PDB file of C-alpha atoms and ligand atoms in Angstrom:
ATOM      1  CA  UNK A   1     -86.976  43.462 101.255  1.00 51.00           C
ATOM      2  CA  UNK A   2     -86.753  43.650 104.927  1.00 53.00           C
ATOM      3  CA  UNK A   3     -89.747  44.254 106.558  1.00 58.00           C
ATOM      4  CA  UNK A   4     -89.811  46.560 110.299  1.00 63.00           C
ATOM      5  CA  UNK A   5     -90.308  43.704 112.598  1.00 72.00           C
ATOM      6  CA  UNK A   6     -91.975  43.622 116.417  1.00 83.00           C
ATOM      7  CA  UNK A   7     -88.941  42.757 118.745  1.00 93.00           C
ATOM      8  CA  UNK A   8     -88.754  39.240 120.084  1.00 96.00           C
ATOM      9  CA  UNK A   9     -87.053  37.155 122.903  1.00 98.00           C
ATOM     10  CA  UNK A  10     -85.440  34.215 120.610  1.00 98.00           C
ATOM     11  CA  UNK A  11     -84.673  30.600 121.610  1.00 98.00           C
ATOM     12  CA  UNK A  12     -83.184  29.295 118.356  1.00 98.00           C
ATOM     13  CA  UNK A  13     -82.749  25.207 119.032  1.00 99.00           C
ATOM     14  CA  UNK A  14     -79.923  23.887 117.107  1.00 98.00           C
ATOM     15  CA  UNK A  15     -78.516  27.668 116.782  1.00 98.00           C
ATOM     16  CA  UNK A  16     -74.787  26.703 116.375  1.00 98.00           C
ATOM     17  CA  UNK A  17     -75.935  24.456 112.859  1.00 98.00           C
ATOM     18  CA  UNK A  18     -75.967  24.751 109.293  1.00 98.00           C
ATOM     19  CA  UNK A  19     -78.893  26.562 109.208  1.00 98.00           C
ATOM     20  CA  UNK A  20     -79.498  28.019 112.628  1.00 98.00           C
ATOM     21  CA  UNK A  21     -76.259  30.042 112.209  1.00 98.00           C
ATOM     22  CA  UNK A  22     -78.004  31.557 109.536  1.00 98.00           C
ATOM     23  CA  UNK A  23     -81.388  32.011 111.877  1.00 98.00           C
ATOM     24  CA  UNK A  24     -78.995  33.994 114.246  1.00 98.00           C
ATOM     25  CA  UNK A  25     -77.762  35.825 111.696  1.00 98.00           C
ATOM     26  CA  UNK A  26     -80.609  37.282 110.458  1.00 97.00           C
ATOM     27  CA  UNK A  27     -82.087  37.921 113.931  1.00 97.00           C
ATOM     28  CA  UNK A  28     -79.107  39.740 114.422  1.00 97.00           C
ATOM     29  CA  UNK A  29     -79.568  41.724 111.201  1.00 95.00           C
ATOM     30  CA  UNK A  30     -82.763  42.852 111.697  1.00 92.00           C
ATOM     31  CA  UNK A  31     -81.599  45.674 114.786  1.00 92.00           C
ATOM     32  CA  UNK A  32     -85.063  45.665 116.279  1.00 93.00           C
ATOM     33  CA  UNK A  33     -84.009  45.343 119.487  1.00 95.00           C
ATOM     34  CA  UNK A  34     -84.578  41.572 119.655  1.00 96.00           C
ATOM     35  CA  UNK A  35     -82.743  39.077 121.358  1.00 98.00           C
ATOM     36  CA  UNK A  36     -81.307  36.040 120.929  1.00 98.00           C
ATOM     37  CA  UNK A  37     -80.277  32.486 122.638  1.00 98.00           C
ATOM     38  CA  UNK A  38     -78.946  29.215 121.354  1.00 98.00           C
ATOM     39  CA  UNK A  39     -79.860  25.707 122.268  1.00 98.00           C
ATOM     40  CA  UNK A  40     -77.938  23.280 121.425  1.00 98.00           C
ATOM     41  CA  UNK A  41     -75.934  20.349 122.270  1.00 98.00           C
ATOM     42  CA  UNK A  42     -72.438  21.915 121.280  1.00 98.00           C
ATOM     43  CA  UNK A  43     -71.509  24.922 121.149  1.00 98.00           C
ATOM     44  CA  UNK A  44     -68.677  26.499 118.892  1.00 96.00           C
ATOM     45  CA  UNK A  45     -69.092  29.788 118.401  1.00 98.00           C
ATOM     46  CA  UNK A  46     -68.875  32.245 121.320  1.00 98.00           C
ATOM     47  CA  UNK A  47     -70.732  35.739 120.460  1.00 98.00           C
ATOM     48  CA  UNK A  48     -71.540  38.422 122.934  1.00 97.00           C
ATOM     49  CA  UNK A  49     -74.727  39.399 122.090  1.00 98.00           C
ATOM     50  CA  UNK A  50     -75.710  35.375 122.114  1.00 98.00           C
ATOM     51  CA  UNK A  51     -76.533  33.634 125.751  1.00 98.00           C
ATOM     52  CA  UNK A  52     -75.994  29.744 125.177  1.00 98.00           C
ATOM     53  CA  UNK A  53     -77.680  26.888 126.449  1.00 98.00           C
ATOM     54  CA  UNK A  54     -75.665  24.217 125.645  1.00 98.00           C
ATOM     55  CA  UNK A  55     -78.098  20.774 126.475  1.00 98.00           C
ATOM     56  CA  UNK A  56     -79.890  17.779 125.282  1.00 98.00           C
ATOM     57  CA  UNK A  57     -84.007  18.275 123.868  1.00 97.00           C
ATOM     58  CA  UNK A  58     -84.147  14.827 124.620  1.00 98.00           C
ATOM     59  CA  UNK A  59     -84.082  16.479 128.684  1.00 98.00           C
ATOM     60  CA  UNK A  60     -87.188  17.894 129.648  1.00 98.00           C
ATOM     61  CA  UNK A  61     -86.032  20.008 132.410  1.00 98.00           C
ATOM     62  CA  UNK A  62     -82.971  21.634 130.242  1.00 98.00           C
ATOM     63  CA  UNK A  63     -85.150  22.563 127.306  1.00 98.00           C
ATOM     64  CA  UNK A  64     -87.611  24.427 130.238  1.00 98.00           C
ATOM     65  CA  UNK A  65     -84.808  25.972 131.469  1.00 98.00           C
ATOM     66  CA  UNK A  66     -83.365  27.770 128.429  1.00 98.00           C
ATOM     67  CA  UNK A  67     -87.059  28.890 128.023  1.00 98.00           C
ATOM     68  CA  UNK A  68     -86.830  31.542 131.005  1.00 98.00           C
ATOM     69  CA  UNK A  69     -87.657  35.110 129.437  1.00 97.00           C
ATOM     70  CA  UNK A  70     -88.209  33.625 125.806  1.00 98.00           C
ATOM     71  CA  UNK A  71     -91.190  35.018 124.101  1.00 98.00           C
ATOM     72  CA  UNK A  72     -90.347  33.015 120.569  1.00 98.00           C
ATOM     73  CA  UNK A  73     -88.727  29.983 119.766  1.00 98.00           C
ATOM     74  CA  UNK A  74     -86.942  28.574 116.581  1.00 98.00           C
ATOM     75  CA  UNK A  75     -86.606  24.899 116.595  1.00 99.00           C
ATOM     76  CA  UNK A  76     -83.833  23.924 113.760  1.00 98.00           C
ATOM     77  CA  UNK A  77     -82.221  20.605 115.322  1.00 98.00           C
ATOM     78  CA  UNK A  78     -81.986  17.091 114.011  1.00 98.00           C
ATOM     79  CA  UNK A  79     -79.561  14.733 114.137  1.00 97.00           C
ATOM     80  CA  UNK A  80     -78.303  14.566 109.979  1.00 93.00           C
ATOM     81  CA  UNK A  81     -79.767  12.713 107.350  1.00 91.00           C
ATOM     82  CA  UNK A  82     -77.754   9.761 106.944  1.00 86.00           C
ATOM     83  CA  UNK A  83     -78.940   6.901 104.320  1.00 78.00           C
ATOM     84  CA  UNK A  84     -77.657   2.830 104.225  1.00 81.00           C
ATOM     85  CA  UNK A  85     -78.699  -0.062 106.183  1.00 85.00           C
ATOM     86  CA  UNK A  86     -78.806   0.716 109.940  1.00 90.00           C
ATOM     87  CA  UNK A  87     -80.381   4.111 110.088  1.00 91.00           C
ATOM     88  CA  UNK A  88     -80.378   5.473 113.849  1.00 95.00           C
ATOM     89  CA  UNK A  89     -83.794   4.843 114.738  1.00 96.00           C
ATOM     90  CA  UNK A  90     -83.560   5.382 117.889  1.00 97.00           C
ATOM     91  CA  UNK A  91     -81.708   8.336 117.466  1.00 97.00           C
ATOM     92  CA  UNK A  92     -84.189   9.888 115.501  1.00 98.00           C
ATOM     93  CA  UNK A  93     -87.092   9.320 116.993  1.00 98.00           C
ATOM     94  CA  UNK A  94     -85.681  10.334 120.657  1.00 98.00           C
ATOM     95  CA  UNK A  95     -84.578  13.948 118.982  1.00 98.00           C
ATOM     96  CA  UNK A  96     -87.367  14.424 116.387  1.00 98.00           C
ATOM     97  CA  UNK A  97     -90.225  13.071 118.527  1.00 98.00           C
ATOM     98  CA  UNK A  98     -89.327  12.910 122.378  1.00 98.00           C
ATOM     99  CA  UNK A  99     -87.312  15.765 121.536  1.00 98.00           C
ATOM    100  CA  UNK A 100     -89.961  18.448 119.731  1.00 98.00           C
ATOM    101  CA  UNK A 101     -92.592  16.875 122.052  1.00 98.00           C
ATOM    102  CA  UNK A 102     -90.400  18.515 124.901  1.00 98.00           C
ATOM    103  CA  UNK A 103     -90.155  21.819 123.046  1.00 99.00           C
ATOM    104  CA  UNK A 104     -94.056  22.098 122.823  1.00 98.00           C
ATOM    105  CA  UNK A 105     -94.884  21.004 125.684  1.00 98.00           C
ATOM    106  CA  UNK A 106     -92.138  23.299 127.949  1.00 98.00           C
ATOM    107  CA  UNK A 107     -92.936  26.292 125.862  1.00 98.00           C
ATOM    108  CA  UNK A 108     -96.672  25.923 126.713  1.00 98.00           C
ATOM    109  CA  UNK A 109     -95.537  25.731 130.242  1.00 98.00           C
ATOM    110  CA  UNK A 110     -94.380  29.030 129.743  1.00 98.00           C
ATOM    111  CA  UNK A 111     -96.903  30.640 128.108  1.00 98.00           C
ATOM    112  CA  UNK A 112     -94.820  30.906 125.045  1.00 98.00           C
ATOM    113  CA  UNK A 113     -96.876  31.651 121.977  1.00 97.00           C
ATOM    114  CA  UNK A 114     -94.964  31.692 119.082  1.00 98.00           C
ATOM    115  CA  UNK A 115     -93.087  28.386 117.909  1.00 98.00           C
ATOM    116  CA  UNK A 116     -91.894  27.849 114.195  1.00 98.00           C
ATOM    117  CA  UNK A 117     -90.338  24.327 113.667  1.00 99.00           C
ATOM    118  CA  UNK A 118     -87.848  23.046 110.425  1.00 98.00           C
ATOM    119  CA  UNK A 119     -89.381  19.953 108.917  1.00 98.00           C
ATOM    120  CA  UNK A 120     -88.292  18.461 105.403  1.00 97.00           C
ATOM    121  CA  UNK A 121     -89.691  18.361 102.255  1.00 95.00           C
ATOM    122  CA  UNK A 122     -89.077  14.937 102.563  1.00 95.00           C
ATOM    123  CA  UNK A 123     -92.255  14.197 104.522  1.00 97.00           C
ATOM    124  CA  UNK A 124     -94.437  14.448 101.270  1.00 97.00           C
ATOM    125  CA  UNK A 125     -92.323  12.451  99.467  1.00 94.00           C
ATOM    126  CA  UNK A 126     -93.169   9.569  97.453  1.00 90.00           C
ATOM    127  CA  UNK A 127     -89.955   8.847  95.884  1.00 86.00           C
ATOM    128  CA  UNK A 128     -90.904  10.276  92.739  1.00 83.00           C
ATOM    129  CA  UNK A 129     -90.266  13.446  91.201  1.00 78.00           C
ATOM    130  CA  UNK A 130     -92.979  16.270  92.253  1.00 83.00           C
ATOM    131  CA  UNK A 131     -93.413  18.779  90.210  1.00 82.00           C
ATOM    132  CA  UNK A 132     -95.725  21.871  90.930  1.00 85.00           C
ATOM    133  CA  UNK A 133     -97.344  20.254  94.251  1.00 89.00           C
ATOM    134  CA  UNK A 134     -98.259  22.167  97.089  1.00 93.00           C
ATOM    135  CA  UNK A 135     -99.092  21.838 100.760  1.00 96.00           C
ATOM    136  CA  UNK A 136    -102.452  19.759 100.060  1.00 96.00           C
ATOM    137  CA  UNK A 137    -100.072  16.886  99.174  1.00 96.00           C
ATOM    138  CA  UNK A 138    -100.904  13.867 102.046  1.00 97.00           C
ATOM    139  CA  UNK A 139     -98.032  12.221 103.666  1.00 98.00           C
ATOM    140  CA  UNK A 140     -97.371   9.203 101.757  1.00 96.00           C
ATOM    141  CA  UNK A 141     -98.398   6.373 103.383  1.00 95.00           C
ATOM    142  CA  UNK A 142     -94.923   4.667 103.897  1.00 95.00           C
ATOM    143  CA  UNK A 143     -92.258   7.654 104.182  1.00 96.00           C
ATOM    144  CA  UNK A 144     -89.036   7.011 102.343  1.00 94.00           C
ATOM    145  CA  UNK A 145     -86.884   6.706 105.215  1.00 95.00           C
ATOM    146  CA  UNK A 146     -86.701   6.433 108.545  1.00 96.00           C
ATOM    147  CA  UNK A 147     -85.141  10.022 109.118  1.00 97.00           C
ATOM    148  CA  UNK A 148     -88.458  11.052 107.476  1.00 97.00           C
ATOM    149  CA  UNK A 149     -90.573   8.717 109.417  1.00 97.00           C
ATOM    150  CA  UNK A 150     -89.081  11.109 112.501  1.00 98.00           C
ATOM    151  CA  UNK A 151     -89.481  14.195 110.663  1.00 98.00           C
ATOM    152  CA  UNK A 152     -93.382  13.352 110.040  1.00 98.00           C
ATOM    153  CA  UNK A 153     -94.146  12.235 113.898  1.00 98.00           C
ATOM    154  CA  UNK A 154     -92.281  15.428 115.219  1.00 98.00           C
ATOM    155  CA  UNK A 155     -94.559  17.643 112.489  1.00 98.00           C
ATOM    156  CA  UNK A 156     -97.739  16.362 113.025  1.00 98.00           C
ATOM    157  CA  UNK A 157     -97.279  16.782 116.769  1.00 98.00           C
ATOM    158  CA  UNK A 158     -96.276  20.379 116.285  1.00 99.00           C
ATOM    159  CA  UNK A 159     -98.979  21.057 113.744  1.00 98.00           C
ATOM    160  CA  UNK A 160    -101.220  19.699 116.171  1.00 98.00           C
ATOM    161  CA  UNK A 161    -100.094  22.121 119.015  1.00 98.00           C
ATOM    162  CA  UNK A 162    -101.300  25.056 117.058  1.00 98.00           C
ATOM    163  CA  UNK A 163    -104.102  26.781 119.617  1.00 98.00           C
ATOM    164  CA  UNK A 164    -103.193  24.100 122.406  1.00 98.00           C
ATOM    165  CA  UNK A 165    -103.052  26.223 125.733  1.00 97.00           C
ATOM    166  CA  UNK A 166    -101.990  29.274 123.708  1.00 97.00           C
ATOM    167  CA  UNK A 167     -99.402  28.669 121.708  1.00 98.00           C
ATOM    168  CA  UNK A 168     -99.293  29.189 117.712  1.00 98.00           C
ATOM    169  CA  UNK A 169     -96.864  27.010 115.677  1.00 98.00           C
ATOM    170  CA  UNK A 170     -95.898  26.313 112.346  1.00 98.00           C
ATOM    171  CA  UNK A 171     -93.323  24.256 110.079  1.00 98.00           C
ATOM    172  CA  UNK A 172     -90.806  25.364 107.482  1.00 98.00           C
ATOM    173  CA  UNK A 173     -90.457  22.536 104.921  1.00 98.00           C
ATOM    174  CA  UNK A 174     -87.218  23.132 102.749  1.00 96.00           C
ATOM    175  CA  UNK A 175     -85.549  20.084 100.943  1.00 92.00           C
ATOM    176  CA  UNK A 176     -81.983  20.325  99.814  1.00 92.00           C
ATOM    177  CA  UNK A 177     -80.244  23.217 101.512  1.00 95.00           C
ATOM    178  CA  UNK A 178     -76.854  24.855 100.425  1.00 94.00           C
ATOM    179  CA  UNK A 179     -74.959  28.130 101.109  1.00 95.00           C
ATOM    180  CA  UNK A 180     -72.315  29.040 103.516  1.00 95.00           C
ATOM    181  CA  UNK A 181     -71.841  26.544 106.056  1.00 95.00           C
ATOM    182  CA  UNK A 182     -73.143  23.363 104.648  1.00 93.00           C
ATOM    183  CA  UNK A 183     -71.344  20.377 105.851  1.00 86.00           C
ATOM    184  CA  UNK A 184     -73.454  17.606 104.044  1.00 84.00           C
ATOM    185  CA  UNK A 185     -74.550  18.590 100.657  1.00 82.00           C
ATOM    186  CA  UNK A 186     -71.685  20.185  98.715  1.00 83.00           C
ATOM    187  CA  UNK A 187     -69.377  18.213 100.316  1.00 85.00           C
ATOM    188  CA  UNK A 188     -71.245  15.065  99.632  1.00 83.00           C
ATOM    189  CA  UNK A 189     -71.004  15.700  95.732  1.00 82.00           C
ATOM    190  CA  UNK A 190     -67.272  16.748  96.420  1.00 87.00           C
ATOM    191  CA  UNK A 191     -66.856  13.740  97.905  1.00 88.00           C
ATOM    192  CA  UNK A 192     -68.474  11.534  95.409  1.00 85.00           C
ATOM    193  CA  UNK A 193     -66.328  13.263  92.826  1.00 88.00           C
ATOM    194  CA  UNK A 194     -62.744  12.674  94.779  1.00 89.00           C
ATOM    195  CA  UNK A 195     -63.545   8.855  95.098  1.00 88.00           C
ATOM    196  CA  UNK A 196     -64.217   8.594  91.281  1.00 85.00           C
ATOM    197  CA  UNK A 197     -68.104   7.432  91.855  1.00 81.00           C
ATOM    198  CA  UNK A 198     -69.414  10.451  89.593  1.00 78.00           C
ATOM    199  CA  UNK A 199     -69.058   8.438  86.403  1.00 77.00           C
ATOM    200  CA  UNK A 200     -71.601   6.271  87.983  1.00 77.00           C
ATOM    201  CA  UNK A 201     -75.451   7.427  86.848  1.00 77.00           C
ATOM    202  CA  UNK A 202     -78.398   5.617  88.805  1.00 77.00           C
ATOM    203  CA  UNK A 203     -82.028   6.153  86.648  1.00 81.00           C
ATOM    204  CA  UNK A 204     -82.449   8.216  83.323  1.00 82.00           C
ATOM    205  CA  UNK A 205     -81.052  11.756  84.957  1.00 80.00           C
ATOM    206  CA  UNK A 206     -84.688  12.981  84.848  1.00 79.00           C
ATOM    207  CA  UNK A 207     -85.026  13.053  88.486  1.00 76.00           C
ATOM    208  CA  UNK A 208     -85.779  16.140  90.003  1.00 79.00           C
ATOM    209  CA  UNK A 209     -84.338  17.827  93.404  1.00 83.00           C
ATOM    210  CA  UNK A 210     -84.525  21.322  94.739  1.00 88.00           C
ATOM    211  CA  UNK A 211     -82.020  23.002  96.148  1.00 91.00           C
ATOM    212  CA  UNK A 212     -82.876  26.303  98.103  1.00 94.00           C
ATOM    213  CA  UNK A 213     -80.478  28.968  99.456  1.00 95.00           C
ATOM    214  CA  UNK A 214     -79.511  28.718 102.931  1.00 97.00           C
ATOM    215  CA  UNK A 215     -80.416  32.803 103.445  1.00 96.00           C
ATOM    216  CA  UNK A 216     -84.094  31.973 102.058  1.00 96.00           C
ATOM    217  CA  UNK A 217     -84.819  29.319 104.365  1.00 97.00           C
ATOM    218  CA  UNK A 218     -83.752  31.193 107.268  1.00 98.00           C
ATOM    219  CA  UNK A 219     -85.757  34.055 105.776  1.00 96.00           C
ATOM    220  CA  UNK A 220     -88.723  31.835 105.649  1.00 97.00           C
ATOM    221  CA  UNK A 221     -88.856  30.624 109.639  1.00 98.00           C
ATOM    222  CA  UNK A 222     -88.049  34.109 110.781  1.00 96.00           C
ATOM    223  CA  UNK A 223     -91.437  35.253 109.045  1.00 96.00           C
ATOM    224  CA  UNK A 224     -93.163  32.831 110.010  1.00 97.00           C
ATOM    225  CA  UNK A 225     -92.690  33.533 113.739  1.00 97.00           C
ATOM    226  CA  UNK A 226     -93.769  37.441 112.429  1.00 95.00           C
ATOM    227  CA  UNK A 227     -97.045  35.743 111.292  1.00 95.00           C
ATOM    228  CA  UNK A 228     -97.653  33.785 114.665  1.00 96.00           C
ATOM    229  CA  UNK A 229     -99.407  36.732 116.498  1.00 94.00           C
ATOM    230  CA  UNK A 230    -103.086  35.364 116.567  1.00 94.00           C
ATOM    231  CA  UNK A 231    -104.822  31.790 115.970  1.00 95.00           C
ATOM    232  CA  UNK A 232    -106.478  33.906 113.278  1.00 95.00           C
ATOM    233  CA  UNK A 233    -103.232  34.396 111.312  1.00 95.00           C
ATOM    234  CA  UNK A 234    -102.789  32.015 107.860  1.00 94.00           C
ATOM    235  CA  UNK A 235    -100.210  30.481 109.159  1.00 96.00           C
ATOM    236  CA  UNK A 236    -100.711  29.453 112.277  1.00 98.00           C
ATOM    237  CA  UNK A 237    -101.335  25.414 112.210  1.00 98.00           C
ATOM    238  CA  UNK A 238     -99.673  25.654 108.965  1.00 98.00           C
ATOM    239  CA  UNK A 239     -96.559  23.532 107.254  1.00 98.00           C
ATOM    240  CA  UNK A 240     -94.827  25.303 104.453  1.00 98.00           C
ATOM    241  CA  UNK A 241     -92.661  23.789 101.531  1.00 96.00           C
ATOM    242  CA  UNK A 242     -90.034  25.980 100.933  1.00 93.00           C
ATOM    243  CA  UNK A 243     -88.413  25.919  97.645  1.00 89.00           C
ATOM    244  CA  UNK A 244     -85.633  27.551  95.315  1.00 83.00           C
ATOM    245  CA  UNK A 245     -87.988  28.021  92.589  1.00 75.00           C
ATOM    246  CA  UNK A 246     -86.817  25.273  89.988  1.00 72.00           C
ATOM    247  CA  UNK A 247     -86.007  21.796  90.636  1.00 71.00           C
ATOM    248  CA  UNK A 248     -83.028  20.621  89.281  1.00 71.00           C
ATOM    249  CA  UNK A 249     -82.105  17.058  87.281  1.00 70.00           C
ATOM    250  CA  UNK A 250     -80.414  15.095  90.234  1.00 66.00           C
TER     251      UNK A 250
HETATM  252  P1  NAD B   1     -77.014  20.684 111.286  1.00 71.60           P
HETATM  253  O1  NAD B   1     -76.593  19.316 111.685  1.00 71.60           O
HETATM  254  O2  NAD B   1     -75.987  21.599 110.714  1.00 71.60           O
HETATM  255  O3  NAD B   1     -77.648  21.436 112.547  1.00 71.60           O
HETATM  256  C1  NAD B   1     -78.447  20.782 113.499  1.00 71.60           C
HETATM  257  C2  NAD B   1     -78.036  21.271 114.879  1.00 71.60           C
HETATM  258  O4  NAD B   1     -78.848  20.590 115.840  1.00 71.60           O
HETATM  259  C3  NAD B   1     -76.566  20.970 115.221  1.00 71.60           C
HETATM  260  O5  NAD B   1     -75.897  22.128 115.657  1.00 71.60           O
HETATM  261  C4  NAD B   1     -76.673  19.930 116.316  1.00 71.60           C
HETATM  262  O6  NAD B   1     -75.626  20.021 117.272  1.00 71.60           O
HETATM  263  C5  NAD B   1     -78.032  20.256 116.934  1.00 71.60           C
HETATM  264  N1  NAD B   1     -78.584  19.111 117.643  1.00 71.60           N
HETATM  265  C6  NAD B   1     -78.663  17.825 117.187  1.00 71.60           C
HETATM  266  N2  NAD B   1     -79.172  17.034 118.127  1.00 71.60           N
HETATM  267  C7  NAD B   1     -79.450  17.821 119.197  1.00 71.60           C
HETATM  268  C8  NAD B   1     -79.995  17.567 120.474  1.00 71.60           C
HETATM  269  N3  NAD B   1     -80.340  16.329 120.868  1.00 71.60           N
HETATM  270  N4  NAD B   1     -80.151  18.593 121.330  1.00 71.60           N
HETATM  271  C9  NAD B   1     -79.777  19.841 120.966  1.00 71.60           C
HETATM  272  N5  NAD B   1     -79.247  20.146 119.758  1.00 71.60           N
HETATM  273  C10 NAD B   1     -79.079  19.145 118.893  1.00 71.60           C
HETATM  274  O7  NAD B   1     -78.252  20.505 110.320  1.00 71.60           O
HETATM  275  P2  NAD B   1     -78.918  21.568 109.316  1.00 71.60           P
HETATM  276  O8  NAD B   1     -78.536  21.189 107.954  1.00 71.60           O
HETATM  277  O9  NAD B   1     -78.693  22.957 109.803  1.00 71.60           O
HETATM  278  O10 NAD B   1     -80.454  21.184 109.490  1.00 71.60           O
HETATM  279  C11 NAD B   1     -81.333  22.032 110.210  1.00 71.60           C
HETATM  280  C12 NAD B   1     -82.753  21.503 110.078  1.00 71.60           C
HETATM  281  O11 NAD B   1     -83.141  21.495 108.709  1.00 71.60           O
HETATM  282  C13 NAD B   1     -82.959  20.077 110.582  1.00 71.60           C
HETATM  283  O12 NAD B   1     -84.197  20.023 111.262  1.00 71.60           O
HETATM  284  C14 NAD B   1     -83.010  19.233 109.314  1.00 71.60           C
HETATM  285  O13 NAD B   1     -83.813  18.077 109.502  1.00 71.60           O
HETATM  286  C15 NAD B   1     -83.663  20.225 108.371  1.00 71.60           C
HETATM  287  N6  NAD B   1     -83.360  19.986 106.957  1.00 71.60           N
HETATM  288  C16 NAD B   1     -82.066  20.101 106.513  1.00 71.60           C
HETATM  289  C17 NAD B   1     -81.790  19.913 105.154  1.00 71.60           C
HETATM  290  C18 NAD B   1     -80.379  20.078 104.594  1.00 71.60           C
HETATM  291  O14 NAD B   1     -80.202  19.905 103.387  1.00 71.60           O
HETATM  292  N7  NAD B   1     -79.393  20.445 105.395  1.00 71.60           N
HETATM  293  C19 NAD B   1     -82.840  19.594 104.284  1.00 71.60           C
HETATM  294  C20 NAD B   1     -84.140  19.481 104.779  1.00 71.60           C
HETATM  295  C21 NAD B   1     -84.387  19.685 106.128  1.00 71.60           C
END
């Protein structure tokens, strides 16, 4: 069900992605009289009703820039996960960290108060399957990876923006993601398959992963900024795990 929604001026940071395509999308969908900008640091689509920024959130002064007449902002970039030896580090931690810090701290600049964020299941991770846990779960004490070492730092300072010179954030914490558009995941297993490596099983098969709908986890950050209208709202200050429903055997 779609709700009637308020009208917004949207910044949606890593708009031309996987998932902020889908963030435009349903922006775009909604007909409220909303508007919308990218952010990001390529641009390859070309829509009229879309004004692009194209830039790097590691730059301070571009990221304040594309925040002139924005009144909400959707913050969907991060360089991919990548596993094996020499994780980008650096990389990570300039986008994730230096990167989001520059988001919170130009939107404050501009009085923006509304600012949902995607983090990754992944930060509550402990390795182990998780069935049935919820947003109480700590962050582990050593995160599985260094991608999620980034994704943790870049939460906690958002989460810890929440009622800092007016502005109200949140996070959006989906795991696997898959729909239209997905470069990594389906085309990882496709991949696996063509070189032969599927006959290969690593642990008993009673792993669990979930896998949530593209569409839903747009859904989700779009509602959250909805929700972001007083410090009073649930959740403002809040992460969320988003999920599919039922984890499946990975
Ligand atoms: P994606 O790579 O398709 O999109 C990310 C976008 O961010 C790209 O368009 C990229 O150009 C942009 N970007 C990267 N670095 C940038 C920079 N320095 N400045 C500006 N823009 C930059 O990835 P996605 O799958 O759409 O992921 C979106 C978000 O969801 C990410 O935060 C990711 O960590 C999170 N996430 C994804 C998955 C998944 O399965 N895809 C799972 C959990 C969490």
């Amino acid at each position: 069900t779609i709700l009637p929604t308020m009208p917004d001026h949207y910044l949606v940071i890593g708009g031309e992605g996987f998932l902020g395509r889908h963030v435009v999308e349903q922006i775009r969908a909604r007909n409220d009289g909303s508007t919308i900008a990218v952010f990001d640091i390529i641009q390859r689509t070309n829509e009229k009703d879309v004004r692009y920024f194209k830039g790097d959130l590691r730059e301070y002064d571009v990221v304040y820039a594309a925040l002139d007449g924005i009144t909400a902002v959707i913050h969907t970039a991060s360089p991919p996960h990548v596993s094996g030896p020499n994780p980008p580090r650096d990389l990570y931690f300039g986008i994730n960290v230096k990167g989001t810090g520059n988001v919170i701290k130009a939107c404050q600049e501009r009085g923006i108060t509304k600012l949902v964020v995607t983090s990754s299941g992944s930060v509550i991770s402990t390795g182990k399957a998780m069935v049935n846990v919820d947003e109480s779960a700590p962050y582990p004490p050593v995160a599985i990876d260094v991608y999620t070492e980034s994704k943790i730092e870049g939460e906690k300072l958002v989460l810890a923006a929440n009622n800092q010179r007016g502005l109200l954030t949140c996070t959006i914490r989906p795991s696997g993601i898959f729909g239209p558009g997905d470069s990594q995941i389906i085309p990882g297993f496709l991949e696996v398959c063509e070189r032969g490596q599927h006959i290969i099983q690593i642990g008993d098969n009673t792993g669990l992963m979930d896998f949530t709908y593209v569409g839903n986890v747009a859904y989700a950050h779009v509602l959250a900024v909805e929700q972001l209208t007083s410090p009073t709202s649930p959740a403002a200050g809040q992460a969320f795990n988003i999920t599919n429903g039922t984890p499946i055997p990975f």
